[in-house]
Coordinates of C-alpha atoms and ligand atoms in Angstrom, one line a residue:
Chain A
M19 CA 7.4 17.1 14.4
V20 CA 8.3 13.6 15.1
T21 CA 12.0 12.8 14.3
A22 CA 14.4 9.8 14.6
A23 CA 15.0 10.9 18.2
I24 CA 11.6 9.4 19.1
W25 CA 13.1 5.9 19.3
P26 CA 14.7 5.0 22.8
A27 CA 16.2 1.8 21.4
L28 CA 18.0 1.2 18.1
D29 CA 16.5 -2.2 17.9
Y30 CA 12.8 -0.9 18.1
S31 CA 12.4 -2.9 21.3
R32 CA 10.6 0.3 22.7
V33 CA 7.8 1.9 20.8
P34 CA 6.6 5.3 22.1
Y35 CA 2.9 5.3 22.7
R36 CA 2.8 8.6 20.6
L37 CA 3.1 6.6 17.5
Y38 CA -0.4 5.3 18.0
H39 CA -2.1 8.5 19.0
D40 CA -0.8 11.5 17.1
D41 CA -2.7 12.9 14.2
E42 CA 0.2 14.4 12.5
I43 CA 2.0 11.1 12.5
Y44 CA -1.3 9.5 11.0
A45 CA -1.2 12.1 8.3
R46 CA 2.4 11.3 7.5
E47 CA 1.7 7.6 7.3
Q48 CA -0.9 8.2 4.8
E49 CA 1.5 10.2 2.7
R50 CA 4.6 8.2 3.1
I51 CA 3.3 4.6 3.4
F52 CA 0.0 4.2 1.9
R53 CA 0.4 6.8 -0.9
G54 CA 4.1 5.9 -0.8
P55 CA 6.2 3.1 -2.2
V56 CA 4.3 0.0 -0.7
W57 CA 2.1 -2.4 -2.5
S58 CA -1.5 -2.7 -1.0
Y59 CA -3.8 -5.7 -1.4
L60 CA -6.7 -4.5 -3.5
G61 CA -8.8 -7.7 -3.9
L62 CA -9.1 -10.8 -5.9
D63 CA -9.0 -11.4 -9.6
S64 CA -12.1 -13.8 -9.2
E65 CA -14.2 -10.9 -7.7
I66 CA -14.3 -9.2 -11.1
P67 CA -14.5 -12.1 -13.6
E68 CA -16.2 -10.3 -16.5
P69 CA -15.3 -7.1 -18.4
G70 CA -17.0 -4.0 -16.5
D71 CA -17.0 -5.9 -13.1
F72 CA -15.9 -3.5 -10.6
R73 CA -15.1 -3.3 -6.7
A74 CA -14.4 -0.4 -4.5
T75 CA -11.7 -0.7 -1.9
W76 CA -9.3 1.4 0.1
V77 CA -5.5 2.2 0.0
G78 CA -5.2 3.7 3.3
D79 CA -7.6 6.6 3.5
T80 CA -7.6 6.8 -0.3
P81 CA -10.9 5.5 -2.0
V82 CA -9.9 3.1 -4.9
V83 CA -12.0 1.2 -7.5
F84 CA -10.6 -1.7 -9.5
N85 CA -12.2 -3.2 -12.4
R86 CA -11.9 -5.4 -15.4
D87 CA -11.7 -3.4 -18.8
K88 CA -13.1 -4.5 -22.2
A89 CA -9.8 -6.3 -23.1
G90 CA -9.8 -8.3 -19.8
A91 CA -7.1 -6.3 -18.0
V92 CA -7.4 -5.2 -14.4
K93 CA -7.2 -1.5 -13.9
A94 CA -7.4 0.4 -10.7
F95 CA -7.7 4.2 -9.9
V96 CA -8.5 6.6 -7.2
N97 CA -12.1 6.9 -6.7
R98 CA -12.5 10.7 -6.9
C99 CA -13.7 12.9 -9.7
A100 CA -11.1 15.1 -11.3
H101 CA -13.7 17.9 -11.4
R102 CA -14.6 18.5 -7.7
G103 CA -13.3 15.7 -5.8
A104 CA -16.5 13.6 -5.3
L105 CA -16.6 9.9 -5.1
V106 CA -17.3 8.7 -8.6
R107 CA -18.5 5.0 -8.0
R108 CA -20.6 4.9 -5.0
E109 CA -21.6 1.3 -5.1
L110 CA -19.2 -1.3 -3.5
S111 CA -19.5 -3.7 -6.4
G112 CA -21.3 -4.3 -9.7
N113 CA -20.8 -4.2 -13.4
A114 CA -20.6 -1.1 -15.6
K115 CA -19.6 0.2 -19.0
E116 CA -18.3 3.4 -17.5
H117 CA -18.1 5.3 -14.3
I118 CA -20.2 8.5 -14.0
C119 CA -19.9 10.9 -11.2
I120 CA -23.5 11.8 -10.2
Y121 CA -22.5 15.5 -9.2
H122 CA -21.9 16.8 -12.8
Q123 CA -22.0 13.5 -14.7
W124 CA -18.4 13.6 -15.8
C125 CA -17.9 10.2 -17.4
Y126 CA -14.8 7.9 -17.1
G127 CA -13.9 4.7 -19.0
L128 CA -13.0 1.4 -17.5
D129 CA -9.3 2.6 -17.9
G130 CA -10.0 5.7 -15.7
S131 CA -9.8 8.1 -18.7
L132 CA -12.0 11.0 -18.8
M133 CA -14.4 10.4 -21.7
A134 CA -17.3 12.9 -21.7
I135 CA -18.3 16.2 -20.0
P136 CA -21.9 17.3 -20.2
F137 CA -22.2 20.8 -21.8
R138 CA -18.6 20.7 -22.7
R139 CA -19.2 23.3 -25.4
G140 CA -22.0 25.0 -23.4
I141 CA -25.4 25.7 -24.7
R142 CA -25.8 27.6 -28.0
G143 CA -22.1 28.4 -27.8
E144 CA -22.3 30.0 -24.3
G145 CA -20.8 28.6 -21.3
G146 CA -18.9 25.2 -21.1
L147 CA -15.2 24.7 -21.1
E148 CA -12.5 26.5 -23.1
P149 CA -11.5 24.5 -26.3
S150 CA -8.0 24.3 -24.8
F151 CA -9.2 22.1 -22.0
E152 CA -7.4 18.7 -22.2
M153 CA -9.6 15.9 -21.4
R154 CA -6.6 13.3 -21.3
R155 CA -5.0 15.4 -18.4
H156 CA -8.0 14.8 -16.2
G157 CA -8.7 11.2 -15.9
L158 CA -8.9 9.3 -12.6
R159 CA -5.5 8.9 -11.0
P160 CA -4.2 5.4 -12.0
L161 CA -2.6 2.8 -9.6
N162 CA 0.0 0.4 -10.9
V163 CA -1.5 -3.1 -10.5
D164 CA 0.1 -6.5 -10.3
N165 CA -1.1 -9.9 -9.4
I166 CA 0.2 -13.0 -7.5
N167 CA -2.0 -16.0 -8.4
G168 CA -5.0 -14.0 -8.6
A169 CA -4.4 -11.7 -5.6
L170 CA -4.5 -8.2 -6.8
F171 CA -2.1 -5.5 -5.5
G172 CA -1.9 -1.9 -6.3
T173 CA 0.5 1.0 -5.6
L174 CA 0.2 4.9 -5.9
A175 CA 4.0 4.9 -6.4
E176 CA 4.9 6.1 -9.9
N177 CA 8.1 4.0 -10.1
P178 CA 7.4 1.2 -7.7
E179 CA 9.8 -1.6 -6.8
P180 CA 8.4 -4.8 -8.6
L181 CA 5.8 -6.5 -6.6
E182 CA 7.9 -9.8 -6.4
D183 CA 10.8 -7.9 -5.0
Y184 CA 8.6 -6.0 -2.6
L185 CA 7.3 -9.3 -1.4
G186 CA 10.6 -11.4 -1.3
P187 CA 11.1 -15.2 -1.7
P188 CA 9.6 -16.6 1.4
I189 CA 6.4 -14.4 1.3
L190 CA 6.0 -15.1 -2.4
H191 CA 6.3 -18.7 -1.9
Q192 CA 3.8 -18.7 0.8
L193 CA 1.3 -16.7 -1.1
R194 CA 1.7 -19.1 -4.0
R195 CA 1.2 -22.0 -1.7
F196 CA -2.0 -20.3 -0.3
L197 CA -3.3 -19.6 -3.8
D198 CA -2.1 -22.7 -5.5
R199 CA -5.7 -23.2 -7.0
P200 CA -8.2 -20.7 -8.2
V201 CA -10.2 -19.3 -5.1
R202 CA -13.8 -18.8 -4.5
V203 CA -15.2 -15.9 -2.2
L204 CA -17.4 -17.5 0.4
G205 CA -18.3 -14.2 2.0
Y206 CA -17.0 -10.9 3.8
N207 CA -17.0 -9.8 7.4
R208 CA -16.1 -6.5 8.9
Q209 CA -14.9 -5.3 12.3
R210 CA -14.6 -1.8 13.6
I211 CA -12.1 -1.6 16.4
R212 CA -11.5 1.4 18.4
G213 CA -7.8 1.3 18.2
N214 CA -4.9 2.6 15.9
W215 CA -4.3 0.5 12.8
K216 CA -0.7 -0.5 13.9
L217 CA -1.9 -2.3 16.9
Y218 CA -3.6 -4.6 14.6
A219 CA -0.6 -4.9 12.2
E220 CA 1.5 -5.8 15.4
N221 CA -1.1 -8.2 16.6
T222 CA -0.9 -10.4 13.5
R223 CA 2.9 -10.6 13.9
D224 CA 2.6 -11.4 17.5
N225 CA 3.0 -15.2 18.0
Y226 CA 3.5 -14.8 21.7
H227 CA -0.1 -13.6 22.4
A228 CA -1.8 -16.4 20.3
S229 CA -2.3 -19.2 22.8
L230 CA -2.4 -16.8 25.8
L231 CA -5.1 -14.3 24.8
H232 CA -7.0 -16.8 22.6
E233 CA -7.6 -19.6 25.2
F234 CA -9.7 -21.5 22.9
L235 CA -6.6 -22.4 21.0
V236 CA -5.2 -24.3 23.7
T237 CA -8.3 -25.4 25.7
F238 CA -9.8 -27.1 22.7
G239 CA -6.6 -28.2 21.3
L240 CA -6.3 -26.4 18.0
D241 CA -2.9 -24.7 18.4
R242 CA -0.4 -24.6 21.2
S243 CA 3.0 -23.0 21.3
T244 CA 4.6 -26.3 22.0
Q245 CA 3.9 -27.2 18.3
T246 CA 6.8 -27.1 15.9
G247 CA 6.6 -23.6 14.3
G248 CA 8.2 -20.2 14.1
V249 CA 8.4 -16.9 12.3
R250 CA 9.9 -16.2 8.9
M251 CA 10.5 -12.7 7.3
D252 CA 11.6 -11.3 4.1
A253 CA 15.1 -9.8 3.9
R254 CA 13.9 -6.4 4.9
H255 CA 11.8 -7.9 7.8
R256 CA 8.9 -5.8 6.8
H257 CA 6.5 -8.8 6.2
N258 CA 6.1 -12.1 8.3
I259 CA 4.9 -15.5 8.2
T260 CA 3.8 -17.2 11.5
W261 CA 3.7 -20.8 10.9
A262 CA 3.0 -24.0 13.0
E263 CA 2.7 -27.7 12.0
A264 CA -0.3 -29.9 13.0
D265 CA 0.3 -32.7 15.5
S266 CA 3.8 -31.8 16.3
D267 CA 3.5 -31.9 20.0
T268 CA 1.9 -34.1 22.7
D269 CA -0.7 -33.4 25.2
E270 CA 1.8 -34.2 27.9
L271 CA 4.4 -31.8 26.7
A272 CA 1.8 -29.1 26.2
H273 CA 0.4 -29.8 29.6
E274 CA 3.7 -29.5 31.2
A275 CA 4.6 -26.4 29.4
Y276 CA 1.5 -24.5 30.1
A277 CA 1.4 -25.6 33.7
G278 CA 5.0 -24.4 34.2
A279 CA 3.9 -21.0 32.6
G280 CA 1.3 -20.7 35.2
V281 CA -1.4 -20.5 32.6
R282 CA -4.5 -22.7 32.2
N283 CA -3.8 -26.1 31.0
D284 CA -6.8 -28.3 31.3
F285 CA -7.8 -29.4 27.9
L286 CA -11.5 -29.8 27.0
S287 CA -13.2 -31.5 24.1
L288 CA -15.8 -30.3 21.7
K289 CA -19.1 -31.9 21.1
E290 CA -18.5 -31.2 17.4
P291 CA -14.9 -32.0 16.9
S292 CA -14.8 -31.2 13.2
L293 CA -14.8 -27.4 14.2
V294 CA -11.1 -27.9 15.0
A295 CA -10.3 -30.9 12.7
F296 CA -7.4 -30.1 10.2
R297 CA -7.6 -31.9 6.8
P298 CA -4.3 -31.6 5.1
E299 CA -4.6 -30.1 1.7
R300 CA -1.2 -30.2 0.2
G301 CA 2.1 -31.8 0.8
D302 CA 3.0 -29.9 4.0
K303 CA 1.8 -30.1 7.6
L304 CA 1.2 -26.4 8.1
N305 CA -2.2 -25.9 10.1
I306 CA -1.3 -22.4 10.9
A307 CA 0.2 -20.0 8.3
I308 CA -0.5 -16.2 9.0
T309 CA 1.3 -14.1 6.4
S310 CA 1.4 -10.4 7.3
L311 CA 2.2 -8.0 4.5
F312 CA 3.4 -4.4 5.1
P313 CA 1.4 -2.3 5.5
S314 CA -2.1 -3.7 5.6
A315 CA -2.8 -7.2 4.4
V316 CA -2.9 -10.6 6.2
F317 CA -3.4 -13.9 4.4
V318 CA -4.7 -16.3 7.1
Q319 CA -4.8 -20.0 7.2
I320 CA -6.0 -21.5 10.4
S321 CA -6.8 -25.1 10.1
N322 CA -8.8 -25.2 6.9
S323 CA -10.3 -21.6 7.3
L324 CA -8.9 -19.4 4.7
A325 CA -9.2 -15.7 4.5
V326 CA -7.5 -12.3 3.4
R327 CA -7.8 -9.5 5.8
Q328 CA -7.4 -5.9 4.8
I329 CA -6.4 -3.5 7.5
R330 CA -8.3 -0.3 6.8
P331 CA -7.3 2.8 9.0
R332 CA -10.1 5.1 9.8
G333 CA -8.2 7.9 11.5
V334 CA -5.9 7.6 14.3
G335 CA -8.2 6.0 16.8
E336 CA -10.3 3.5 14.7
V337 CA -9.5 0.6 12.2
E338 CA -11.7 -1.5 10.1
I339 CA -10.7 -5.1 9.5
F340 CA -12.3 -6.2 6.2
Q341 CA -12.0 -9.9 5.9
T342 CA -12.7 -12.0 2.7
M343 CA -13.4 -15.7 3.5
L344 CA -12.2 -18.1 0.9
G345 CA -12.5 -21.6 -0.4
Y346 CA -11.1 -23.1 -3.5
E347 CA -13.2 -23.3 -6.8
D348 CA -12.7 -27.1 -6.9
D349 CA -13.7 -27.8 -3.3
P350 CA -16.4 -30.4 -3.2
P351 CA -19.6 -29.4 -1.4
E352 CA -18.6 -31.3 1.7
M353 CA -15.2 -29.2 1.9
T354 CA -17.1 -26.0 1.4
L355 CA -19.3 -27.0 4.5
H356 CA -16.2 -27.8 6.4
R357 CA -14.8 -24.3 5.7
L358 CA -18.0 -22.6 6.5
R359 CA -18.0 -24.3 9.8
Q360 CA -14.5 -23.4 10.6
A361 CA -15.3 -19.9 9.6
N362 CA -16.5 -19.9 13.2
L363 CA -12.8 -19.8 14.3
V364 CA -12.0 -16.3 12.8
G365 CA -13.5 -12.8 12.2
P366 CA -15.2 -10.4 14.6
A367 CA -17.0 -13.4 16.3
G368 CA -14.2 -15.9 15.8
L369 CA -13.6 -18.4 18.5
V370 CA -9.9 -17.8 18.2
S371 CA -10.0 -14.1 17.1
M372 CA -12.7 -12.1 18.9
E373 CA -10.2 -11.4 21.6
D374 CA -8.1 -9.3 19.4
G375 CA -10.7 -6.6 19.2
E376 CA -10.7 -6.2 22.9
A377 CA -7.0 -6.5 23.4
I378 CA -6.4 -3.6 20.8
E379 CA -9.1 -1.5 22.3
I380 CA -7.6 -1.8 25.8
A381 CA -4.1 -1.1 24.6
H382 CA -5.3 2.0 22.7
R383 CA -7.4 3.3 25.6
A384 CA -4.6 2.8 28.4
S385 CA -1.7 4.1 26.3
R386 CA -3.2 7.5 25.1
P387 CA -2.6 9.5 28.4
D388 CA 1.2 9.0 28.5
L389 CA 2.6 9.5 24.9
D390 CA 6.2 9.4 25.8
R391 CA 6.2 6.1 27.6
T392 CA 6.6 2.9 25.5
T393 CA 5.9 -0.6 24.8
V394 CA 8.4 -3.4 25.5
I395 CA 9.2 -5.8 22.7
E396 CA 11.7 -8.3 23.8
L397 CA 10.2 -11.7 23.6
G398 CA 13.0 -13.7 21.6
G399 CA 15.5 -11.2 22.8
G400 CA 16.4 -7.7 21.5
G401 CA 19.1 -6.8 18.9
V402 CA 19.2 -8.5 15.6
I403 CA 15.9 -9.1 13.8
S404 CA 15.9 -12.5 12.4
D405 CA 13.8 -15.7 11.7
R406 CA 13.0 -17.9 14.7
D407 CA 12.1 -21.6 14.8
Y408 CA 10.2 -21.1 17.9
R409 CA 7.0 -19.3 18.8
V410 CA 7.3 -17.4 22.0
T411 CA 8.7 -14.4 20.3
D412 CA 7.6 -11.1 19.1
V413 CA 10.7 -10.3 16.9
P414 CA 8.5 -9.7 13.7
L415 CA 7.1 -6.5 15.4
R416 CA 10.5 -5.0 15.5
G417 CA 10.9 -5.8 11.8
F418 CA 7.6 -3.9 11.2
W419 CA 8.7 -0.8 13.1
S420 CA 12.2 -1.0 11.4
Y421 CA 10.6 -0.6 7.9
Y422 CA 8.0 1.8 9.1
A423 CA 10.8 4.1 10.6
E424 CA 12.5 4.1 7.2
L425 CA 9.4 5.0 5.3
L426 CA 8.4 7.8 7.8
G427 CA 11.9 9.2 7.6
I428 CA 12.5 8.6 11.2
E429 CA 15.1 5.8 11.0
P430 CA 17.7 6.5 13.6
E431 CA 21.4 6.2 12.7
G432 CA 22.8 2.7 13.5
A433 CA 19.3 1.3 13.9
V434 CA 18.8 -2.5 13.2
R435 CA 17.0 -3.5 10.0
Chain Y
M26 CA -51.3 -27.1 13.8
T27 CA -50.0 -23.5 13.8
A28 CA -48.5 -21.4 16.5
D29 CA -50.6 -18.6 17.7
H30 CA -49.3 -15.0 17.9
T31 CA -49.2 -15.0 21.7
R32 CA -47.0 -18.0 21.9
V33 CA -44.6 -16.6 19.3
C34 CA -44.4 -13.4 21.2
D35 CA -43.7 -15.3 24.4
L36 CA -40.9 -17.2 22.7
L37 CA -39.2 -14.1 21.5
A38 CA -39.5 -12.3 24.7
E39 CA -38.0 -15.4 26.5
Y40 CA -35.2 -15.5 23.8
G41 CA -34.1 -11.8 24.3
A42 CA -34.5 -11.9 28.2
L43 CA -32.4 -15.1 28.7
I44 CA -29.5 -13.6 26.6
D45 CA -29.7 -10.3 28.5
L46 CA -29.7 -12.2 31.8
G47 CA -26.6 -14.1 30.6
K48 CA -28.4 -17.4 31.0
F49 CA -27.0 -18.9 27.9
Y50 CA -27.5 -22.5 28.9
E51 CA -31.3 -21.8 29.5
W52 CA -31.3 -20.0 26.2
L53 CA -30.0 -23.2 24.5
D54 CA -33.2 -25.0 25.6
L55 CA -35.3 -22.8 23.4
F56 CA -33.7 -24.5 20.3
A57 CA -35.0 -27.9 19.0
E58 CA -32.8 -31.0 19.2
D59 CA -32.1 -30.6 15.5
C60 CA -31.5 -27.1 14.9
R61 CA -29.3 -24.5 13.2
Y62 CA -28.4 -21.0 14.1
Q63 CA -26.5 -18.5 12.0
I64 CA -25.6 -14.8 12.1
L65 CA -25.2 -13.8 8.4
P66 CA -23.9 -10.2 7.4
R67 CA -26.6 -8.5 5.0
E68 CA -23.6 -7.9 2.6
N69 CA -23.2 -11.7 2.1
F70 CA -27.0 -12.4 2.0
D71 CA -27.5 -9.7 -0.6
R72 CA -24.8 -11.3 -2.9
G73 CA -25.9 -14.9 -2.2
L74 CA -22.6 -15.7 -0.3
P75 CA -22.8 -18.3 2.3
A76 CA -20.1 -17.3 4.9
A77 CA -21.7 -16.4 8.3
L78 CA -20.0 -14.8 11.4
V79 CA -21.5 -17.6 13.6
Y80 CA -22.6 -20.8 11.9
C81 CA -23.8 -23.7 14.0
D82 CA -25.6 -26.3 11.9
S83 CA -26.2 -28.6 14.8
R84 CA -27.2 -28.5 18.4
A85 CA -23.7 -29.7 19.3
M86 CA -22.0 -26.8 17.5
L87 CA -24.4 -24.3 19.4
E88 CA -23.6 -25.9 22.7
D89 CA -19.8 -25.7 21.8
R90 CA -20.2 -22.1 21.1
I91 CA -21.8 -21.2 24.5
R92 CA -19.3 -23.5 26.3
A93 CA -16.5 -21.7 24.6
L94 CA -17.9 -18.3 25.5
R95 CA -18.1 -19.5 29.2
E96 CA -14.9 -21.4 29.3
A97 CA -12.3 -19.8 26.9
N98 CA -13.3 -16.5 25.3
K99 CA -12.6 -13.0 26.5
Y100 CA -14.5 -10.2 25.5
N101 CA -15.6 -6.6 26.3
I102 CA -17.3 -6.6 29.7
H103 CA -20.8 -5.5 29.0
T104 CA -24.5 -6.1 29.4
D105 CA -26.9 -6.7 26.4
R106 CA -30.5 -5.4 25.9
H107 CA -32.5 -6.9 23.2
V108 CA -35.4 -4.9 22.0
I109 CA -37.4 -7.2 19.6
G110 CA -40.1 -5.9 17.4
L111 CA -43.4 -7.4 16.6
P112 CA -43.2 -10.6 14.6
R113 CA -44.7 -11.3 11.4
I114 CA -46.1 -14.8 11.1
L115 CA -45.8 -16.3 7.7
D116 CA -46.9 -19.2 5.7
D117 CA -48.0 -22.1 7.8
G118 CA -47.6 -20.2 11.1
L119 CA -44.3 -21.7 12.0
A120 CA -42.1 -19.3 9.9
V121 CA -41.6 -16.0 11.9
E122 CA -39.8 -12.7 11.1
A123 CA -39.1 -10.2 13.7
P124 CA -36.8 -7.0 13.6
F125 CA -34.4 -6.5 16.6
A126 CA -32.0 -4.1 18.0
V127 CA -29.3 -5.0 20.6
Y128 CA -27.8 -2.3 22.8
Q129 CA -24.7 -2.9 24.6
T130 CA -23.9 -1.0 27.8
D131 CA -20.4 -1.1 29.2
Q132 CA -19.3 -1.0 33.0
E133 CA -19.4 2.7 33.2
G134 CA -23.0 3.0 31.7
E135 CA -22.3 4.1 28.3
T136 CA -24.6 2.5 25.8
R137 CA -24.4 2.0 22.2
L138 CA -26.4 0.5 19.5
F139 CA -24.5 -2.8 18.8
A140 CA -26.6 -4.4 16.2
T141 CA -29.8 -4.4 14.3
G142 CA -31.4 -6.6 11.7
L143 CA -34.0 -9.3 11.1
Y144 CA -34.6 -12.7 12.8
R145 CA -36.1 -15.2 10.4
D146 CA -37.1 -18.2 12.4
Q147 CA -38.5 -21.6 11.7
L148 CA -40.3 -22.9 14.7
E149 CA -41.5 -26.3 15.7
I150 CA -44.0 -27.5 18.2
S151 CA -42.8 -29.6 20.9
G152 CA -45.5 -30.6 23.4
P153 CA -46.8 -27.3 25.0
R154 CA -43.8 -25.3 23.9
L155 CA -42.6 -23.8 20.7
K156 CA -39.0 -24.3 19.9
I157 CA -36.5 -22.9 17.2
R158 CA -35.4 -25.3 14.6
D159 CA -33.7 -22.9 12.4
K160 CA -32.7 -19.2 13.2
L161 CA -31.1 -17.0 10.5
I162 CA -30.1 -13.6 11.8
L163 CA -29.7 -11.2 9.0
L164 CA -27.4 -8.5 10.4
D165 CA -27.8 -5.1 9.0
T166 CA -25.0 -3.9 11.3
F167 CA -22.4 -6.0 9.6
A168 CA -19.5 -3.6 10.4
I169 CA -19.3 -5.2 13.8
P170 CA -18.3 -2.6 16.6
S171 CA -15.4 -4.1 18.5
L172 CA -16.4 -7.8 18.4
L173 CA -19.3 -10.2 18.7
A174 CA -19.3 -12.5 21.6
T175 CA -22.6 -12.9 23.2
P176 CA -25.5 -14.1 20.9
L177 CA -27.7 -11.8 19.2
Ligands
FE2_13 FE1 -4.7 -12.7 18.1

């Protein structure tokens, strides 16, 4: 049984490998995080525009359906029949008047309530359910649902913290910036990585690795750690925004910094430069804005490519990254084409992201044999967890672990928050 | 003028072999000067959604992809093996469909099925050779195992 004693350092600068590999810890995460007080990203309002439109998704291991009811409200519920525990809605998306489990045809409404049961009164008065059976007690388990500019979030907590409080002002601001106009889904992609889901959650908060692992960023001039940028968190440090401003450094400065660091610093050019060309879309210069939400969503702007990633744990040793590629509804065709080209940057085949799949797999593989040894998280210093106006840092990882420890009930006395 | 079955088979055999040999710059020569190459998850194709995993709508973009693969990208160390099925030649003889499977083998000899799907090619005749003008790879295995680096 894991306890607060697992942490060798009170600032979460040492994370025991056990936390990535232990089945019991995984089960506890599902219970206390995903089925606990957090808000999870479900999908987008624009994915279910009409009454009856539904989509299937996941909250941790729990299958969930969200749909639009007849009155136009979004409802979400656990996709599991109250009768025998089978998946009710098997399709990933569609339009329906009700949800019927194929096993015994129990029928649920768009609000998740149980509406009809075949042979409820039996046949010729024989069999069926007792008259005392209460239909209203056997609906699909509902989620609380809320919405930030069309991004739908759900929680299995019965009395959740309000979503806006859960996110906090800087994150809320960033999501509203990202979703300042109605979005249009350009497509989906999926990646199955043989590693623990938290390695991915850490990866998206790790600004230090970006221009080192993803050499394309520096080599082809898309993003360098010499640009103006930093990390910004909510008050509880559970979420993080990694940001950078376009054209805020010079080739000379970058060349010198990377040469001094002993890493590659020859800059190449593309035959098709529009692949990395940033077209400012609003009154700021941000060309990198990666907003990681605890526990499992990431809103990603890299240049003009826009995406939401959902981190879907699949047991202790595998994770699916489900990514929704976005544009805005009012994008002219030429801008849509630009985004489709820049979609080359991200996802499982992304020119600046494919390496993450490999990095996570090698970290998962090599850490497994030695569960009591630890990682080292000290870029930007140990101790206090706070925002930084520089990029060579992994401080937001310690924020992630701090809230993780609190939810799992393994927060040591005197630990930083 | 149409492409005969033998020449189409030769082109597909060459296509798979050059990737499996890691001869990506020679593989590029199988494409026409004006070409398009995309890997589209079937999930998107079925819903009429345009976003691809790899989308190169010019020869220059395809060349950039290969250059990035050689110069910048890091990926799982592996070899590919293309198994390309019998082509189905449609319409004017220059539209071709062929099913494919790509297996990946790691450094310790473990093989896994990496991808299966359908090639939908538009070819053009270029002197004695056939070249690929438009290649749409409809990817059935759209839950990408690990990552997708080398071309399908
Ligand atoms: Fe990364």
